[in-house]
Short mmCIF file of C-alpha atoms and ligand atoms in Angstrom, two decimals:
data_model
loop_
_atom_site.label_atom_id
_atom_site.label_comp_id
_atom_site.label_asym_id
_atom_site.label_seq_id
_atom_site.Cartn_x
_atom_site.Cartn_y
_atom_site.Cartn_z
CA MET A 24 113.36 111.39 68.79
CA SER A 25 116.82 111.32 67.15
CA ILE A 26 119.54 109.34 68.91
CA PRO A 27 122.33 111.61 70.20
CA ASN A 28 125.87 110.66 69.23
CA LEU A 29 127.64 108.44 71.72
CA PRO A 30 129.64 110.74 73.99
CA PRO A 31 133.36 109.97 74.37
CA PRO A 32 134.27 108.07 77.56
CA ASN A 33 135.00 110.09 80.66
CA LYS A 34 137.85 108.39 82.53
CA ARG A 35 137.10 110.25 85.76
CA LEU A 36 133.71 108.53 85.90
CA GLY A 37 135.20 105.07 85.51
CA GLN A 38 133.78 104.69 82.01
CA ASN A 39 135.21 101.44 80.73
CA PHE A 40 132.38 100.01 78.68
CA LEU A 41 131.84 96.30 78.20
CA ILE A 42 131.96 95.27 74.55
CA ASP A 43 131.88 91.48 74.97
CA LEU A 44 128.39 90.00 74.74
CA ASN A 45 129.61 86.68 76.09
CA ILE A 46 130.59 88.36 79.38
CA VAL A 47 127.20 90.11 79.45
CA ARG A 48 125.50 86.72 79.08
CA LYS A 49 127.61 85.21 81.87
CA ILE A 50 126.78 88.10 84.22
CA VAL A 51 123.04 87.83 83.54
CA ALA A 52 123.09 84.01 83.92
CA LEU A 53 124.82 84.35 87.30
CA ALA A 54 122.01 86.62 88.53
CA GLU A 55 119.42 83.82 87.95
CA LEU A 56 116.76 86.37 87.08
CA LYS A 57 113.07 85.67 86.86
CA THR A 58 110.63 87.80 84.88
CA SER A 59 109.07 88.88 88.18
CA ASP A 60 112.37 90.28 89.51
CA HIS A 61 113.21 93.95 89.96
CA VAL A 62 116.82 94.76 89.11
CA LEU A 63 118.98 97.69 90.15
CA GLU A 64 121.77 98.55 87.73
CA ILE A 65 124.32 101.14 88.79
CA GLY A 66 126.04 102.87 85.89
CA PRO A 67 124.22 101.60 82.77
CA GLY A 68 126.65 103.56 80.57
CA ARG A 69 125.91 102.82 76.91
CA GLY A 70 123.40 100.16 77.89
CA ILE A 71 124.98 96.88 76.82
CA LEU A 72 124.10 95.17 80.12
CA THR A 73 120.86 97.14 80.50
CA GLU A 74 119.51 95.71 77.24
CA ALA A 75 120.17 92.14 78.39
CA LEU A 76 118.64 92.85 81.82
CA CYS A 77 115.60 94.40 80.19
CA ARG A 78 115.03 91.12 78.29
CA ALA A 79 115.68 88.85 81.28
CA THR A 80 113.55 90.51 83.92
CA GLY A 81 110.41 92.47 84.67
CA ARG A 82 111.67 95.82 85.81
CA VAL A 83 115.06 97.55 85.84
CA THR A 84 116.04 100.73 87.68
CA ALA A 85 119.22 102.09 86.10
CA ILE A 86 121.07 104.95 87.80
CA GLU A 87 123.59 106.85 85.68
CA VAL A 88 125.43 109.95 86.89
CA ASP A 89 126.60 111.15 83.47
CA PRO A 90 123.83 113.31 81.93
CA ARG A 91 125.22 112.68 78.41
CA LEU A 92 124.82 108.90 78.78
CA HIS A 93 121.47 109.35 80.50
CA ALA A 94 120.25 111.39 77.50
CA TYR A 95 121.61 108.76 75.11
CA LEU A 96 119.74 105.96 76.91
CA LYS A 97 116.59 108.08 77.17
CA SER A 98 116.60 108.45 73.40
CA ARG A 99 116.58 104.64 73.22
CA GLN A 100 113.80 104.25 75.79
CA ALA A 101 111.50 102.59 73.21
CA GLU A 102 113.98 99.67 73.06
CA LEU A 103 114.13 99.54 76.85
CA PRO A 104 110.44 99.66 77.78
CA ASN A 105 110.77 98.24 81.29
CA VAL A 106 113.78 100.32 82.38
CA GLU A 107 113.42 103.33 84.63
CA LEU A 108 116.34 105.62 83.81
CA ILE A 109 117.50 107.83 86.64
CA CYS A 110 120.16 110.50 86.29
CA GLU A 111 121.77 110.70 89.71
CA ASP A 112 124.85 109.83 91.74
CA ALA A 113 124.24 106.25 92.92
CA LEU A 114 125.90 107.09 96.24
CA ALA A 115 123.22 109.71 96.90
CA TYR A 116 120.24 107.81 95.49
CA PRO A 117 117.87 106.56 98.25
CA VAL A 118 118.10 102.81 97.53
CA GLU A 119 115.66 102.29 100.42
CA ARG A 120 112.96 103.23 97.90
CA LEU A 121 113.54 100.07 95.87
CA PRO A 122 111.37 97.05 96.60
CA ILE A 123 112.59 94.37 98.99
CA GLY A 124 113.97 91.49 96.93
CA THR A 125 115.61 93.74 94.29
CA VAL A 126 118.57 92.03 92.60
CA VAL A 127 121.62 94.21 91.94
CA VAL A 128 123.48 93.60 88.68
CA ALA A 129 126.17 96.07 87.72
CA ASN A 130 129.51 96.74 86.15
CA LEU A 131 130.41 99.23 88.85
CA PRO A 132 132.37 102.43 88.40
CA TYR A 133 135.61 101.26 90.03
CA TYR A 134 136.57 104.61 91.60
CA ILE A 135 133.64 104.33 94.03
CA SER A 136 133.15 100.56 94.20
CA THR A 137 134.05 100.29 97.90
CA PRO A 138 131.64 102.96 99.24
CA LEU A 139 128.95 101.57 96.91
CA LEU A 140 129.54 98.08 98.28
CA PHE A 141 129.19 99.30 101.87
CA ARG A 142 126.00 101.12 100.93
CA LEU A 143 124.50 98.05 99.27
CA LEU A 144 125.55 95.73 102.09
CA ASP A 145 123.95 98.11 104.57
CA GLN A 146 120.66 97.41 102.77
CA ARG A 147 121.23 93.68 102.42
CA GLY A 148 117.67 92.91 103.61
CA ARG A 149 116.54 94.58 100.39
CA PHE A 150 119.10 93.01 98.04
CA PRO A 151 119.20 89.21 98.33
CA ARG A 152 121.63 88.82 95.40
CA MET A 153 124.22 91.05 93.85
CA VAL A 154 126.26 90.26 90.77
CA LEU A 155 128.97 92.88 90.51
CA MET A 156 131.89 93.53 88.22
CA LEU A 157 134.70 95.00 90.27
CA GLN A 158 138.40 95.54 90.03
CA ALA A 159 140.00 92.13 90.74
CA GLU A 160 141.83 93.55 93.74
CA VAL A 161 138.54 94.49 95.44
CA ALA A 162 137.10 91.06 94.59
CA ASP A 163 140.16 89.49 96.27
CA ARG A 164 139.58 91.61 99.38
CA LEU A 165 135.93 90.56 99.49
CA VAL A 166 136.77 86.85 99.66
CA ALA A 167 140.08 87.10 101.58
CA ASN A 168 140.75 84.80 104.51
CA PRO A 169 142.43 85.95 107.73
CA GLY A 170 146.20 86.17 107.68
CA GLY A 171 146.86 87.87 104.37
CA SER A 172 147.30 91.47 103.33
CA ASP A 173 144.00 91.44 101.36
CA TYR A 174 142.05 90.74 104.54
CA GLY A 175 140.64 93.90 106.12
CA VAL A 176 137.54 95.89 107.04
CA LEU A 177 135.84 95.18 103.70
CA SER A 178 136.45 91.41 103.99
CA VAL A 179 135.08 91.21 107.53
CA MET A 180 132.04 93.42 106.97
CA ALA A 181 131.12 91.81 103.64
CA GLN A 182 131.60 88.23 104.85
CA TYR A 183 129.50 88.98 107.92
CA ALA A 184 126.66 90.17 105.66
CA ALA A 185 126.89 87.82 102.67
CA ASP A 186 128.16 84.56 101.21
CA ILE A 187 130.55 85.63 98.49
CA THR A 188 131.90 83.82 95.45
CA LYS A 189 134.48 85.21 93.10
CA SER A 190 132.98 83.83 89.90
CA PHE A 191 135.26 84.72 87.00
CA ARG A 192 137.92 87.15 85.87
CA VAL A 193 137.34 89.42 82.92
CA SER A 194 140.14 90.37 80.55
CA ALA A 195 140.82 94.07 79.87
CA GLN A 196 140.16 93.28 76.20
CA CYS A 197 136.45 92.93 76.96
CA PHE A 198 136.19 96.72 77.57
CA ARG A 199 136.60 99.93 75.63
CA PRO A 200 138.58 101.81 76.67
CA ARG A 201 140.59 99.05 78.33
CA PRO A 202 140.89 99.47 82.09
CA GLU A 203 144.36 99.65 83.62
CA VAL A 204 143.38 97.20 86.36
CA ALA A 205 142.20 93.60 86.18
CA SER A 206 138.47 92.91 86.63
CA ALA A 207 136.40 90.14 88.18
CA VAL A 208 132.74 89.31 88.68
CA VAL A 209 131.53 88.39 92.15
CA LEU A 210 128.24 86.98 93.40
CA LEU A 211 127.09 88.06 96.85
CA ARG A 212 124.17 86.28 98.47
CA ALA A 213 122.93 88.21 101.49
CA LYS A 214 122.70 86.13 104.63
CA GLU A 215 119.12 85.79 105.72
CA ARG A 216 120.03 85.77 109.36
CA THR A 217 122.91 87.56 110.98
CA ARG A 218 123.95 87.19 114.58
CA LEU A 219 123.82 90.76 115.81
CA SER A 220 121.06 93.19 116.69
CA GLN A 221 121.12 96.61 114.99
CA GLN A 222 122.81 98.17 117.99
CA GLU A 223 125.40 95.40 118.19
CA GLU A 224 126.09 95.83 114.49
CA VAL A 225 127.01 99.47 115.07
CA ALA A 226 129.49 98.32 117.74
CA PHE A 227 130.79 95.56 115.42
CA ARG A 228 131.48 98.00 112.59
CA ALA A 229 133.24 100.44 114.93
CA LEU A 230 135.33 97.64 116.44
CA VAL A 231 136.43 96.23 113.08
CA LYS A 232 137.37 99.71 111.81
CA ALA A 233 139.31 100.48 114.97
CA ALA A 234 141.08 97.10 114.92
CA PHE A 235 142.35 97.67 111.37
CA ALA A 236 143.06 101.39 111.82
CA HIS A 237 146.71 100.62 112.63
CA ARG A 238 147.43 97.39 110.79
CA ARG A 239 151.04 97.10 111.96
CA LYS A 240 150.15 97.37 115.63
CA THR A 241 148.82 94.63 117.87
CA LEU A 242 145.08 94.45 118.26
CA VAL A 243 145.06 95.93 121.78
CA ASN A 244 147.30 98.82 120.78
CA SER A 245 145.26 99.61 117.70
CA LEU A 246 142.05 99.55 119.75
CA ARG A 247 143.62 101.68 122.49
CA ASP A 248 144.73 104.27 119.92
CA GLU A 249 141.14 104.40 118.68
CA GLY A 250 139.77 105.19 122.15
CA TYR A 251 138.97 101.76 123.61
CA GLU A 252 139.97 101.27 127.24
CA LEU A 253 143.09 99.12 127.30
CA SER A 254 142.42 97.15 130.49
CA SER A 255 138.87 96.30 129.53
CA VAL A 256 139.88 95.13 126.04
CA ALA A 257 142.76 93.06 127.43
CA GLU A 258 140.48 91.40 129.98
CA ARG A 259 137.84 90.56 127.32
CA LEU A 260 140.45 89.14 124.95
CA LYS A 261 141.75 86.92 127.74
CA ARG A 262 138.23 85.71 128.41
CA LEU A 263 137.89 84.74 124.73
CA ASP A 264 141.33 83.14 124.66
CA ILE A 265 142.58 85.60 122.05
CA ALA A 266 146.21 86.59 122.65
CA PRO A 267 146.54 90.39 123.03
CA THR A 268 149.65 90.34 120.86
CA ARG A 269 147.68 89.25 117.81
CA ARG A 270 147.07 91.65 114.96
CA ALA A 271 143.63 92.40 113.58
CA GLU A 272 144.34 90.60 110.30
CA THR A 273 144.66 87.27 112.13
CA LEU A 274 141.15 87.41 113.64
CA SER A 275 138.32 85.60 111.88
CA VAL A 276 134.89 87.16 111.35
CA GLU A 277 133.70 84.87 114.15
CA ASP A 278 136.43 86.27 116.49
CA PHE A 279 135.28 89.82 115.75
CA LEU A 280 131.68 88.80 116.45
CA ARG A 281 132.60 87.20 119.78
CA LEU A 282 134.67 90.22 120.78
CA THR A 283 131.82 92.59 119.91
CA LEU A 284 129.40 90.62 122.03
CA VAL A 285 131.60 90.79 125.12
CA LEU A 286 132.38 94.48 124.62
CA VAL A 287 128.84 95.85 124.20
N1 SAM B 320 127.26 99.21 82.48
C1 SAM B 320 128.10 99.77 81.46
C2 SAM B 320 128.89 98.67 80.81
O1 SAM B 320 129.00 97.59 81.40
O2 SAM B 320 129.43 98.90 79.72
C3 SAM B 320 129.02 100.86 82.00
C4 SAM B 320 129.94 100.45 83.11
S1 SAM B 320 131.18 101.64 83.48
C5 SAM B 320 132.40 100.60 84.22
C6 SAM B 320 130.55 102.49 84.91
C7 SAM B 320 129.38 103.41 84.66
O3 SAM B 320 129.02 104.01 85.90
C8 SAM B 320 129.63 104.55 83.70
O4 SAM B 320 128.57 104.66 82.80
C9 SAM B 320 129.69 105.80 84.60
O5 SAM B 320 129.29 107.00 83.97
C10 SAM B 320 128.73 105.39 85.70
N2 SAM B 320 128.98 106.09 86.98
C11 SAM B 320 130.12 106.63 87.45
N3 SAM B 320 129.94 107.17 88.66
C12 SAM B 320 128.64 106.98 88.98
C13 SAM B 320 127.84 107.33 90.10
N4 SAM B 320 128.35 108.00 91.15
N5 SAM B 320 126.53 106.99 90.09
C14 SAM B 320 125.99 106.33 89.02
N6 SAM B 320 126.72 105.98 87.93
C15 SAM B 320 128.02 106.29 87.90
#
């Protein structure tokens, strides 16, 4: 089969391709892959990371939405014998089909990195480790502590589900075309045990979203505006010794957990 020409990058699909093999090596090393591992790669693009993953591990599932890049990689399938190439939107792909223990390694398309993160974290029992290249600003939100403007729904939900390390920043020069935003690689290790039941987790997610829905308002006012009963919230906060005048961004993940447990 002849190899199709490399298609030009499509900016709308977040196509900033890695060109630095040293960064590829650092990403793969961080994933601590064994030959028995199954890896999920979202957005293999031109395959620079895919090739390295294919050498480091037993099986790779690579989901690419761009049919031109999918066709390009397909034509190179002989070089990537243990890679299953799937042409689909990763947000629609049923990740539940992947084996438990799958490691996620990806240079994510930045325009959908947040919904993808939520989707992967939702399935954290399946994905014990994730090594992800993200825009630096999202990496900062993932590891943010209470009190700052980076701290929000993503920080609370991700830190509840995983231990997160911002591992290293990646210069725009390592990509073609160069992205307009700074990039960073993060390692997320899913927590084996979390404190809430499935039903409590639904309440936790709703509470955190409602608390941050009006960032400038106090916690009670934001919750009231989102349909929570004011007197009941105020009474629960008092019981937990959390001042009702506090804003959501000052509450720790632990505070949100305690509040969920007294509200359900
Ligand atoms: N892994 C390659 C690399 O490191 O050079 C490409 C990374 S590039 C930042 C993101 C890739 O994700 C592109 O190939 C893009 O076409 C693909 N992509 C964009 N949206 C996607 C989606 N919804 N589902 C799957 N892949 C997507």
